[in-house]
CSV table of C-alpha atoms in Angstrom, one decimal:
chain,number,residue,atom,x,y,z
A,23,MET,CA,-35.6,-61.9,-15.6
A,24,THR,CA,-33.4,-59.4,-13.9
A,25,ARG,CA,-33.4,-55.7,-14.8
A,26,HIS,CA,-30.6,-53.5,-14.1
A,27,ILE,CA,-31.1,-49.8,-13.6
A,28,ASP,CA,-28.0,-47.7,-13.2
A,29,LEU,CA,-29.1,-44.6,-11.1
A,30,GLY,CA,-26.1,-42.5,-12.2
A,31,SER,CA,-27.3,-42.9,-15.8
A,32,VAL,CA,-31.0,-42.2,-14.9
A,33,LEU,CA,-29.7,-39.2,-13.0
A,34,ARG,CA,-27.8,-37.7,-15.9
A,35,GLY,CA,-30.5,-38.8,-18.5
A,36,THR,CA,-33.4,-37.2,-16.7
A,37,VAL,CA,-32.1,-34.3,-14.7
A,38,SER,CA,-28.6,-33.2,-16.1
A,39,GLU,CA,-25.6,-34.6,-17.6
A,40,GLN,CA,-23.4,-32.8,-15.1
A,41,PHE,CA,-25.0,-34.0,-11.9
A,42,THR,CA,-23.7,-37.0,-9.9
A,43,ASN,CA,-25.5,-36.4,-6.5
A,44,LEU,CA,-29.0,-37.5,-5.7
A,45,VAL,CA,-30.1,-34.3,-3.9
A,46,THR,CA,-33.4,-32.4,-3.6
A,47,ARG,CA,-37.0,-33.7,-4.0
A,48,PRO,CA,-37.5,-32.5,-7.7
A,49,THR,CA,-34.4,-34.4,-8.6
A,50,GLY,CA,-35.8,-37.6,-6.6
A,51,HIS,CA,-39.3,-37.1,-8.3
A,52,ALA,CA,-37.8,-37.1,-11.7
A,53,VAL,CA,-35.5,-40.0,-11.1
A,54,ARG,CA,-38.3,-42.1,-9.6
A,55,GLY,CA,-40.6,-41.3,-12.4
A,56,ALA,CA,-37.8,-42.5,-15.0
A,57,ILE,CA,-37.4,-45.7,-12.9
A,58,GLU,CA,-41.2,-46.4,-13.0
A,59,ALA,CA,-41.3,-45.8,-16.7
A,60,LEU,CA,-38.3,-48.3,-17.2
A,61,LEU,CA,-40.2,-50.9,-15.0
A,62,GLY,CA,-43.4,-50.4,-17.1
A,63,ASP,CA,-45.7,-53.2,-16.5
A,64,ALA,CA,-43.1,-55.6,-15.4
A,65,THR,CA,-44.3,-58.3,-13.2
A,66,ASP,CA,-42.5,-60.9,-11.2
A,67,ALA,CA,-39.1,-59.1,-11.9
A,68,VAL,CA,-36.1,-58.9,-9.9
A,69,THR,CA,-34.8,-55.4,-10.5
A,70,VAL,CA,-31.4,-54.2,-9.5
A,71,ILE,CA,-31.2,-50.5,-8.5
A,72,ASP,CA,-27.5,-49.7,-8.8
A,73,PHE,CA,-26.0,-46.9,-6.7
A,74,THR,CA,-22.5,-47.3,-7.8
A,75,HIS,CA,-22.2,-44.1,-9.8
A,76,VAL,CA,-24.0,-41.9,-7.4
A,77,GLY,CA,-22.1,-39.6,-5.1
A,78,LEU,CA,-24.3,-38.1,-2.5
A,79,LEU,CA,-27.9,-39.1,-1.5
A,80,ASP,CA,-29.6,-36.7,0.8
A,81,TYR,CA,-32.7,-37.5,3.0
A,82,SER,CA,-35.1,-35.7,0.9
A,83,CYS,CA,-34.1,-37.5,-2.3
A,84,ALA,CA,-33.9,-40.9,-0.5
A,85,ASP,CA,-37.4,-40.3,0.6
A,86,GLU,CA,-38.7,-39.2,-2.8
A,87,ILE,CA,-37.0,-42.0,-4.7
A,88,ILE,CA,-36.7,-45.0,-2.3
A,89,ALA,CA,-39.5,-44.7,0.1
A,90,LYS,CA,-42.0,-43.8,-2.6
A,91,LEU,CA,-40.9,-46.5,-4.9
A,92,LEU,CA,-41.1,-49.1,-2.1
A,93,GLN,CA,-44.4,-48.0,-1.2
A,94,ARG,CA,-45.8,-48.1,-4.8
A,95,TYR,CA,-44.7,-51.7,-5.1
A,96,ASP,CA,-45.7,-52.9,-1.6
A,97,ALA,CA,-48.5,-55.2,-1.9
A,98,ARG,CA,-49.8,-54.4,1.5
A,99,GLU,CA,-50.9,-51.1,0.2
A,100,PRO,CA,-54.3,-51.5,-1.3
A,101,ALA,CA,-55.4,-49.4,-4.3
A,102,ASP,CA,-53.4,-49.7,-7.4
A,103,ALA,CA,-50.3,-51.7,-6.5
A,104,PRO,CA,-48.7,-52.6,-10.0
A,105,GLY,CA,-47.2,-55.9,-10.8
A,106,ALA,CA,-44.7,-57.7,-8.5
A,107,VAL,CA,-41.3,-56.1,-8.6
A,108,TYR,CA,-38.6,-57.3,-6.3
A,109,PHE,CA,-35.9,-54.6,-5.8
A,110,VAL,CA,-32.3,-55.4,-5.0
A,111,PHE,CA,-30.2,-52.4,-4.2
A,112,ARG,CA,-26.6,-52.6,-5.2
A,113,GLY,CA,-23.4,-50.3,-4.8
A,114,LEU,CA,-24.7,-48.7,-1.6
A,115,ASN,CA,-21.8,-47.1,0.4
A,116,GLU,CA,-22.0,-46.2,4.1
A,117,LEU,CA,-23.5,-42.7,3.6
A,118,HIS,CA,-26.0,-43.9,1.1
A,119,ILE,CA,-27.1,-46.4,3.7
A,120,GLU,CA,-27.5,-43.8,6.4
A,121,SER,CA,-29.8,-41.8,4.4
A,122,ILE,CA,-31.7,-44.8,3.2
A,123,GLU,CA,-32.1,-46.4,6.8
A,124,TRP,CA,-33.2,-43.0,8.0
A,125,VAL,CA,-36.2,-42.7,5.7
A,126,LEU,CA,-37.0,-46.5,5.7
A,127,ASN,CA,-37.3,-46.5,9.5
A,128,HIS,CA,-39.4,-43.3,9.3
A,129,HIS,CA,-41.9,-45.0,7.1
A,130,GLY,CA,-41.6,-48.5,8.5
A,131,LEU,CA,-40.2,-49.9,5.2
A,132,ALA,CA,-37.3,-52.2,4.3
A,133,LEU,CA,-35.3,-53.2,1.3
A,134,VAL,CA,-32.9,-55.9,0.1
A,135,ALA,CA,-29.4,-54.7,-0.4
A,136,GLU,CA,-26.6,-56.6,-2.0
A,137,GLU,CA,-23.1,-56.6,-0.4
A,138,GLU,CA,-19.8,-56.6,-2.3
A,139,ASP,CA,-19.8,-60.3,-2.4
A,140,GLY,CA,-23.2,-60.6,-3.7
A,141,GLU,CA,-24.8,-61.7,-0.5
A,142,PRO,CA,-28.1,-59.9,0.2
A,143,HIS,CA,-29.1,-58.4,3.5
A,144,LEU,CA,-32.1,-56.4,4.9
A,145,ILE,CA,-32.0,-52.7,5.6
A,146,GLY,CA,-34.7,-50.8,7.3
A,147,ALA,CA,-37.6,-51.7,9.5
A,148,VAL,CA,-37.9,-55.3,10.0
A,149,ASP,CA,-38.5,-57.0,13.4
A,150,GLU,CA,-36.1,-59.8,14.8
A,151,GLU,CA,-38.5,-62.6,14.0
A,152,ALA,CA,-39.0,-61.5,10.3
A,153,ARG,CA,-35.3,-61.2,10.0
A,154,THR,CA,-34.8,-64.7,11.3
A,155,VAL,CA,-37.4,-66.1,8.8
A,156,TRP,CA,-35.9,-64.0,5.9
A,157,SER,CA,-32.3,-65.4,6.7
A,158,VAL,CA,-33.6,-69.0,6.8
A,159,VAL,CA,-35.1,-68.7,3.2
A,160,GLY,CA,-31.9,-67.0,2.2
A,161,LYS,CA,-29.8,-69.8,3.5
A,162,ILE,CA,-31.8,-72.8,2.3
A,163,GLY,CA,-33.5,-71.5,-0.8
A,164,ALA,CA,-36.9,-72.2,-2.0
A,165,CYS,CA,-38.9,-73.6,0.9
A,166,SER,CA,-42.4,-73.9,2.4
A,167,ALA,CA,-43.7,-72.4,5.5
A,168,LEU,CA,-43.4,-75.7,7.3
A,169,VAL,CA,-39.7,-76.0,6.6
A,170,VAL,CA,-39.1,-72.4,7.7
A,171,ALA,CA,-41.2,-73.0,10.8
A,172,GLU,CA,-38.9,-75.9,11.8
A,173,GLN,CA,-35.7,-74.1,10.9
A,174,ALA,CA,-36.7,-71.0,12.8
A,175,GLY,CA,-38.3,-72.7,15.7
A,176,LEU,CA,-41.9,-71.1,15.1
A,177,GLU,CA,-45.1,-72.3,15.2
A,178,PRO,CA,-46.2,-73.1,11.4
A,179,GLY,CA,-49.1,-70.6,11.2
A,180,ARG,CA,-46.9,-67.8,12.6
A,181,ALA,CA,-44.1,-68.5,10.2
A,182,GLU,CA,-46.5,-68.5,7.3
A,183,ARG,CA,-47.9,-65.1,8.2
A,184,THR,CA,-44.4,-63.8,8.6
A,185,LEU,CA,-43.4,-65.2,5.2
A,186,VAL,CA,-46.5,-63.8,3.5
A,187,ASP,CA,-45.9,-60.4,5.1
A,188,LEU,CA,-42.3,-60.5,3.8
A,189,TRP,CA,-43.5,-61.5,0.3
A,190,ARG,CA,-46.1,-58.8,0.3
A,191,ARG,CA,-43.3,-56.2,1.3
A,192,ARG,CA,-41.5,-57.7,-1.7
A,193,LEU,CA,-38.5,-58.8,0.3
A,194,LEU,CA,-39.0,-62.4,-0.5
A,195,ARG,CA,-40.5,-63.9,-3.7
A,196,ARG,CA,-43.2,-66.6,-3.8
A,197,GLU,CA,-44.0,-69.5,-6.2
A,198,ASN,CA,-47.1,-71.3,-5.1
A,199,ASP,CA,-46.3,-72.5,-1.6
A,200,GLN,CA,-42.7,-72.0,-1.9
A,201,PHE,CA,-40.9,-68.8,-0.7
A,202,LEU,CA,-37.4,-67.8,-2.0
A,203,ALA,CA,-35.0,-64.9,-1.7
A,204,ALA,CA,-35.2,-62.0,-4.2
A,205,ARG,CA,-31.8,-62.7,-5.7
A,206,VAL,CA,-30.1,-61.6,-8.8
A,207,ALA,CA,-29.7,-64.5,-11.3
A,208,SER,CA,-26.1,-65.3,-11.7
B,26,MET,CA,-34.4,11.9,3.9
B,27,ASN,CA,-32.6,8.7,4.6
B,28,THR,CA,-32.9,7.0,8.1
B,29,VAL,CA,-29.4,5.9,9.1
B,30,ILE,CA,-29.3,2.4,10.3
B,31,ASN,CA,-25.9,1.8,12.2
B,32,VAL,CA,-24.3,-1.6,11.8
B,33,PRO,CA,-22.3,-2.7,14.8
B,34,SER,CA,-18.6,-3.5,14.5
B,35,SER,CA,-19.4,-7.2,14.4
B,36,LEU,CA,-22.0,-8.1,11.8
B,37,ASP,CA,-22.8,-11.6,13.1
B,38,ASP,CA,-26.0,-13.1,14.5
B,39,GLN,CA,-26.1,-10.8,17.4
B,40,GLY,CA,-25.1,-7.7,15.4
B,41,ILE,CA,-27.9,-8.3,12.8
B,42,GLU,CA,-30.4,-8.2,15.6
B,43,LYS,CA,-29.2,-4.6,16.4
B,44,VAL,CA,-29.7,-3.7,12.7
B,45,LEU,CA,-33.3,-5.2,12.8
B,46,GLU,CA,-34.1,-3.2,16.1
B,47,GLN,CA,-33.3,-0.1,14.4
B,48,LEU,CA,-35.3,-1.1,11.2
B,49,ALA,CA,-38.3,-2.0,13.3
B,50,THR,CA,-39.4,1.5,13.7
B,51,VAL,CA,-38.9,2.5,10.0
B,52,PRO,CA,-41.7,1.8,7.5
B,53,ALA,CA,-40.6,-0.7,4.7
B,54,ASP,CA,-41.1,1.9,2.1
B,55,ALA,CA,-38.9,4.6,3.8
B,56,PRO,CA,-35.5,5.4,2.5
B,57,VAL,CA,-32.7,4.0,4.7
B,58,LEU,CA,-28.9,4.2,4.7
B,59,ILE,CA,-27.4,1.3,6.1
B,60,ASP,CA,-24.0,2.4,7.7
B,61,ALA,CA,-21.5,-0.4,8.0
B,62,ARG,CA,-18.5,1.9,7.8
B,63,HIS,CA,-17.2,1.0,11.2
B,64,ALA,CA,-17.9,-2.7,11.0
B,65,ARG,CA,-14.8,-4.8,11.7
B,66,TRP,CA,-16.3,-8.2,11.1
B,67,GLY,CA,-18.9,-10.1,9.2
B,68,THR,CA,-20.0,-13.7,9.5
B,69,PRO,CA,-21.8,-15.7,6.7
B,70,TYR,CA,-24.9,-15.2,8.6
B,71,GLY,CA,-24.6,-11.4,9.1
B,72,LEU,CA,-23.7,-11.0,5.5
B,73,THR,CA,-26.4,-13.1,4.0
B,74,ALA,CA,-28.9,-11.6,6.4
B,75,MET,CA,-27.8,-8.2,5.3
B,76,LEU,CA,-28.6,-9.1,1.8
B,77,THR,CA,-32.0,-10.4,2.8
B,78,ILE,CA,-32.5,-7.2,4.7
B,79,GLY,CA,-32.0,-5.2,1.5
B,80,GLN,CA,-34.3,-7.5,-0.5
B,81,ALA,CA,-37.2,-7.0,2.1
B,82,ARG,CA,-37.0,-3.3,1.7
B,83,ALA,CA,-39.8,-2.0,-0.4
B,84,THR,CA,-37.6,1.1,-1.4
B,85,LYS,CA,-34.0,0.2,-2.4
B,86,ALA,CA,-31.8,0.9,0.6
B,87,SER,CA,-28.4,2.6,0.4
B,88,PHE,CA,-25.4,0.8,1.8
B,89,SER,CA,-22.2,2.0,3.0
B,90,GLY,CA,-19.6,-0.6,3.4
B,91,PRO,CA,-16.6,-1.0,5.9
B,92,GLU,CA,-14.0,1.6,5.6
B,93,SER,CA,-11.2,-0.6,6.7
B,94,GLU,CA,-9.5,-1.9,3.5
B,95,ASP,CA,-8.9,-5.4,5.1
B,96,VAL,CA,-12.6,-5.8,6.2
B,97,ALA,CA,-14.0,-4.5,2.9
B,98,SER,CA,-11.6,-6.8,0.9
B,99,TYR,CA,-12.7,-9.7,3.0
B,100,TRP,CA,-16.4,-8.9,2.5
B,101,ALA,CA,-15.7,-8.6,-1.3
B,102,ARG,CA,-14.0,-12.1,-1.1
B,103,THR,CA,-17.1,-13.6,0.4
B,104,GLY,CA,-19.0,-12.4,-2.7
B,105,PHE,CA,-21.0,-9.9,-0.6
B,106,TYR,CA,-20.5,-6.9,-2.8
B,107,ARG,CA,-21.2,-8.8,-6.2
B,108,HIS,CA,-24.8,-9.3,-4.9
B,109,ALA,CA,-25.1,-6.3,-2.8
B,110,GLU,CA,-24.7,-4.1,-6.0
B,111,GLY,CA,-27.9,-5.4,-7.3
B,112,ILE,CA,-29.9,-5.1,-4.2
B,113,PHE,CA,-28.6,-1.8,-2.5
B,114,THR,CA,-27.5,1.5,-3.8
B,115,LEU,CA,-23.9,1.3,-2.8
B,116,ALA,CA,-22.3,4.4,-1.2
B,117,GLY,CA,-18.9,5.2,0.1
B,118,HIS,CA,-16.0,2.8,-0.2
B,119,VAL,CA,-16.6,0.0,-2.5
B,120,PRO,CA,-13.6,-2.4,-2.7
B,121,LYS,CA,-12.1,-3.4,-6.1
B,122,GLY,CA,-11.2,-7.0,-7.0
B,123,ARG,CA,-14.4,-8.4,-6.1
B,124,THR,CA,-13.4,-12.0,-6.5
B,125,ALA,CA,-13.8,-14.8,-4.1
B,126,GLY,CA,-11.9,-17.9,-3.7
B,127,GLU,CA,-9.9,-17.4,-0.6
B,128,SER,CA,-9.4,-20.6,1.5
B,129,GLU,CA,-11.3,-19.3,4.4
B,130,VAL,CA,-14.3,-18.8,2.2
B,131,LEU,CA,-15.5,-22.3,1.8
B,132,LEU,CA,-18.5,-21.2,-0.2
B,133,GLU,CA,-18.9,-17.7,-1.3
B,134,ILE,CA,-22.5,-16.1,-0.9
B,135,THR,CA,-24.5,-18.0,-3.5
B,136,PRO,CA,-28.1,-17.4,-4.5
B,137,VAL,CA,-30.4,-20.4,-4.1
B,138,ALA,CA,-33.7,-20.4,-5.9
B,139,HIS,CA,-34.0,-23.7,-7.8
B,140,SER,CA,-33.1,-27.3,-7.4
B,141,GLU,CA,-30.2,-26.9,-9.8
B,142,ASP,CA,-28.7,-24.3,-7.5
B,143,VAL,CA,-28.5,-26.9,-4.6
B,144,HIS,CA,-26.8,-29.4,-6.9
B,145,ASN,CA,-24.2,-26.9,-7.8
B,146,VAL,CA,-23.7,-25.7,-4.2
B,147,VAL,CA,-23.3,-29.3,-3.1
B,148,ALA,CA,-20.8,-30.3,-6.0
B,149,ARG,CA,-18.9,-27.1,-5.2
B,150,ILE,CA,-18.5,-27.8,-1.4
B,151,GLN,CA,-17.6,-31.5,-1.9
B,152,HIS,CA,-14.3,-30.4,-3.6
B,153,LYS,CA,-13.4,-28.2,-0.6
B,154,ALA,CA,-15.0,-29.6,2.4
B,155,GLN,CA,-12.9,-32.7,3.0
B,156,THR,CA,-9.6,-30.8,3.5
B,157,ILE,CA,-11.3,-28.1,5.6
B,158,LEU,CA,-13.0,-30.6,7.9
B,159,GLN,CA,-9.8,-32.7,8.3
B,160,ASN,CA,-8.1,-29.5,9.4
B,161,LEU,CA,-10.7,-29.1,12.2
B,162,HIS,CA,-9.9,-32.6,13.1
B,163,ILE,CA,-13.4,-33.6,12.0
B,164,ASP,CA,-13.7,-37.3,10.7
B,165,SER,CA,-13.3,-37.5,7.0
B,166,LYS,CA,-16.7,-39.3,6.9
B,167,ALA,CA,-18.3,-36.1,8.0
B,168,THR,CA,-17.8,-34.5,4.6
B,169,MET,CA,-20.6,-36.1,2.9
B,170,GLY,CA,-22.8,-35.6,5.9
B,171,PHE,CA,-21.8,-31.9,5.9
B,172,ALA,CA,-22.8,-31.7,2.2
B,173,MET,CA,-26.1,-33.4,3.0
B,174,THR,CA,-26.7,-30.9,5.7
B,175,LEU,CA,-25.9,-28.1,3.4
B,176,SER,CA,-28.2,-29.6,0.8
B,177,GLU,CA,-31.2,-29.9,3.1
B,178,ALA,CA,-30.7,-26.4,4.5
B,179,CYS,CA,-30.8,-25.0,1.0
B,180,GLN,CA,-33.9,-27.0,0.1
B,181,ASN,CA,-35.7,-25.4,3.0
B,182,ILE,CA,-35.6,-22.2,1.0
B,183,ILE,CA,-36.9,-23.9,-2.1
B,184,GLU,CA,-39.7,-25.7,-0.4
B,185,HIS,CA,-40.8,-23.3,2.1
B,186,ALA,CA,-39.8,-19.7,1.5
B,187,GLY,CA,-41.6,-19.2,-1.9
B,188,THR,CA,-38.7,-17.0,-3.0
B,189,GLY,CA,-35.0,-17.1,-3.5
B,190,GLY,CA,-32.4,-17.0,-0.8
B,191,TRP,CA,-28.8,-17.1,0.0
B,192,VAL,CA,-26.2,-19.6,1.3
B,193,ALA,CA,-22.4,-19.2,2.4
B,194,VAL,CA,-20.1,-21.3,4.2
B,195,GLN,CA,-17.0,-20.2,5.8
B,196,VAL,CA,-14.2,-21.4,8.3
B,197,TYR,CA,-13.1,-19.0,11.0
B,198,GLU,CA,-11.6,-18.7,14.4
B,199,TRP,CA,-14.3,-18.1,17.0
B,200,ARG,CA,-12.0,-16.8,19.6
B,201,LYS,CA,-14.3,-14.9,21.8
B,202,ARG,CA,-17.2,-17.4,22.1
B,203,LEU,CA,-15.3,-20.7,21.9
B,204,GLY,CA,-11.5,-20.4,21.5
B,205,ARG,CA,-11.7,-22.6,18.6
B,206,ARG,CA,-12.2,-22.7,14.8
B,207,VAL,CA,-15.5,-23.4,13.4
B,208,VAL,CA,-17.2,-24.1,10.0
B,209,VAL,CA,-20.4,-22.2,9.6
B,210,ILE,CA,-23.1,-22.6,7.3
B,211,ALA,CA,-25.6,-19.8,6.9
B,212,VAL,CA,-28.8,-19.9,4.9
B,213,CYS,CA,-31.2,-16.9,4.7
B,214,ASP,CA,-34.2,-16.0,2.8
B,215,ALA,CA,-36.9,-13.0,2.8
B,216,GLY,CA,-39.8,-15.5,2.1
B,217,GLN,CA,-42.9,-16.4,3.9
B,218,GLY,CA,-41.2,-17.8,7.0
B,219,PHE,CA,-42.3,-20.9,9.1
B,220,ARG,CA,-45.4,-19.4,10.6
B,221,ARG,CA,-47.0,-18.7,7.3
B,222,SER,CA,-45.7,-21.7,5.7
B,223,LEU,CA,-47.3,-24.0,8.5
B,224,GLU,CA,-50.4,-21.9,9.3
B,225,THR,CA,-52.9,-23.9,7.4
B,226,THR,CA,-51.9,-27.2,8.8
B,227,GLN,CA,-50.8,-26.3,12.3
B,228,GLY,CA,-52.3,-22.8,13.2
B,229,ARG,CA,-55.7,-23.9,13.8
B,230,ARG,CA,-54.6,-27.0,16.1
B,231,LEU,CA,-52.6,-24.6,18.3
B,232,GLY,CA,-55.1,-21.7,18.4
B,233,ASP,CA,-54.0,-18.9,20.6
B,234,ARG,CA,-50.6,-20.5,21.0
B,235,TRP,CA,-49.8,-20.2,17.3
B,236,ASP,CA,-47.0,-17.7,16.8
B,237,ASP,CA,-43.6,-17.7,15.2
B,238,GLY,CA,-42.0,-19.5,18.3
B,239,ALA,CA,-44.6,-22.3,18.0
B,240,ALA,CA,-44.1,-22.7,14.3
B,241,LEU,CA,-40.4,-23.1,14.9
B,242,GLU,CA,-40.9,-25.7,17.4
B,243,GLU,CA,-43.2,-27.6,15.2
B,244,ALA,CA,-40.7,-27.5,12.3
B,245,VAL,CA,-37.5,-27.8,14.0
B,246,LEU,CA,-38.2,-30.0,17.0
B,247,ARG,CA,-41.0,-31.9,15.7
B,248,GLY,CA,-40.3,-32.3,12.0
B,249,VAL,CA,-43.7,-30.9,11.1
B,250,SER,CA,-44.2,-29.8,7.4
B,251,ARG,CA,-46.8,-28.0,5.5
B,252,PHE,CA,-47.1,-31.0,3.4
B,253,THR,CA,-49.3,-33.8,4.5
B,254,ASP,CA,-46.9,-36.3,2.9
B,255,LYS,CA,-45.6,-38.4,5.8
B,256,GLY,CA,-42.0,-38.2,4.4
B,257,ARG,CA,-41.7,-34.6,4.7
B,258,GLY,CA,-39.9,-32.7,7.5
B,259,GLN,CA,-37.1,-35.2,7.6
B,260,GLY,CA,-34.6,-32.5,6.1
B,261,LEU,CA,-34.6,-30.4,9.3
B,262,ALA,CA,-34.4,-33.5,11.4
B,263,GLY,CA,-31.5,-34.8,9.5
B,264,ILE,CA,-29.8,-31.4,10.0
B,265,ARG,CA,-30.4,-31.7,13.8
B,266,ARG,CA,-28.9,-35.2,13.9
B,267,TYR,CA,-25.8,-34.0,12.1
B,268,VAL,CA,-25.3,-31.0,14.2
B,269,GLY,CA,-25.9,-33.1,17.4
B,270,ARG,CA,-23.3,-35.8,16.2
B,271,TRP,CA,-20.5,-33.1,15.8
B,272,ASP,CA,-21.4,-31.2,18.9
B,273,GLY,CA,-22.6,-28.2,16.7
B,274,LYS,CA,-25.1,-25.5,17.1
B,275,LEU,CA,-28.1,-24.9,15.1
B,276,THR,CA,-30.0,-21.7,15.1
B,277,VAL,CA,-33.1,-20.9,13.2
B,278,ARG,CA,-34.7,-17.4,13.1
B,279,SER,CA,-38.2,-16.7,11.6
B,280,GLY,CA,-40.3,-13.7,12.1
B,281,THR,CA,-40.1,-12.6,15.7
B,282,ALA,CA,-38.6,-15.8,17.2
B,283,ARG,CA,-35.3,-17.7,17.2
B,284,LEU,CA,-34.9,-21.3,18.2
B,285,SER,CA,-31.6,-22.8,19.0
B,286,ILE,CA,-30.3,-26.3,19.6
B,287,ILE,CA,-27.6,-25.6,22.0
B,288,PRO,CA,-24.4,-27.6,22.6
B,289,THR,CA,-22.7,-27.7,25.9
B,290,TRP,CA,-20.0,-25.1,24.9
B,291,ASP,CA,-22.6,-22.3,24.2
B,292,ASP,CA,-24.9,-20.6,26.7
B,293,ASP,CA,-27.6,-19.4,24.3
B,294,VAL,CA,-31.3,-19.6,25.2
B,295,PRO,CA,-33.4,-22.4,23.4
B,296,LEU,CA,-36.2,-20.0,22.4
B,297,THR,CA,-36.3,-16.3,22.1
B,298,LYS,CA,-39.5,-14.5,21.2
B,299,SER,CA,-40.5,-10.9,20.6
B,300,LEU,CA,-37.6,-10.1,18.5
B,301,PRO,CA,-38.0,-7.3,15.9
B,302,ALA,CA,-39.9,-8.8,13.0
B,303,PHE,CA,-38.2,-9.9,10.0
B,304,PRO,CA,-39.5,-11.7,6.9
B,305,GLY,CA,-38.5,-15.2,5.9
B,306,ALA,CA,-36.2,-17.7,7.8
B,307,GLN,CA,-32.5,-17.5,8.7
B,308,MET,CA,-30.7,-20.5,9.7
B,309,GLN,CA,-27.1,-20.8,11.2
B,310,ILE,CA,-25.1,-24.1,11.6
B,311,VAL,CA,-21.8,-24.1,13.5
B,312,ILE,CA,-19.6,-27.1,13.6
B,313,PRO,CA,-16.7,-26.6,16.0
B,314,GLU,CA,-13.2,-28.0,15.6
B,315,ARG,CA,-12.7,-31.2,17.5
B,316,LEU,CA,-10.3,-31.1,20.3
B,317,THR,CA,-7.5,-33.6,19.9
B,318,ARG,CA,-5.8,-35.1,23.0
């Protein structure tokens, strides 16, 4: 199941009908709270966070919404991580990406963003090897660590560790021993 | 009896220091008359800092504005008098027609106290900024970054001052210092300032070295915030990045110190200490016109 959350609508619904910019921490806090309420107890869900109707995104708001949202659903974090939610960010313009990259790199986080043609790509702090592994899964679809190891030229144990880490970061999905990209069902 | 504080002919970042030097010897509850009759010029920083000076006085100060009709009219267009009449007892010449909106005033002096104020400031600046920045030969992509910088600067008031403040944006010819046009953002508040804001988290660590200058270095250069949340402190870092990208200058004054990020075209000093004490924080961002070949 794919959920679609239009951030422009969330902003207008939670903060003010008149606002189109995601600026300030209080705004970010309110918007993130609304997103979390919409997600409820969702599990194993792909959720599109749509920026199409958002004007400006400043660093503080990007930190408050995106970094904290990703941290909350990151399964590497112990404590009270909720169900598995895989975010796909859509409608990002160059300046949204600049703010987002800044905060992601600051926290060592990453996300999946969808380009105009629907192809996903990674933004944020992901090392070269993990990017290669992620790209292999994106190209060939659901596959095991052994297949990825062969395609990426990695030792199988290493490929598996990288895949599991990407899954825990919710940048890949997992079904038993198969890994697959977090994509929006067409 | 009023102590007369003379405002120099240029009420800019340097002129305001001369005002503060005179005020340093006057108790906060002593009546003062701030005499700006001979002022010929006022920058966003000078005008917003002047309002902040008025707010910081325990006894309402009197203020006498410029005698020059042109200067007074210009100060009125920046919105200065509209706010000054609630802060000072206005004496002498008070210009009529106190409306703003002239093209050189990109954002008239605007109070900032809440998150909603930042939304409104950003929305207003977006309408005008693109044209203005294009006129300064600054890439149109810079417009959004400019609005982001403004947003983060205003949030500094909300997050750290513990009180309201002022913001103003203006374009003008910086003939003497630079020989080019500049766009200037000024953000001033009379709140607790950086040293007090960071004292509980950083003061003990730095011990004897803890003062206004050290607090500015922690906040502006190292992105330290009073909040333990790792994501905090990115706003000032973002401002520094934007200013660096467009060869601009950032100056932050708080308490008795002033720290500047200095471009090659300016010869200011990076850190000045032992200035006359002044509450809160005052920030100036200067983005110069790009030279075209």
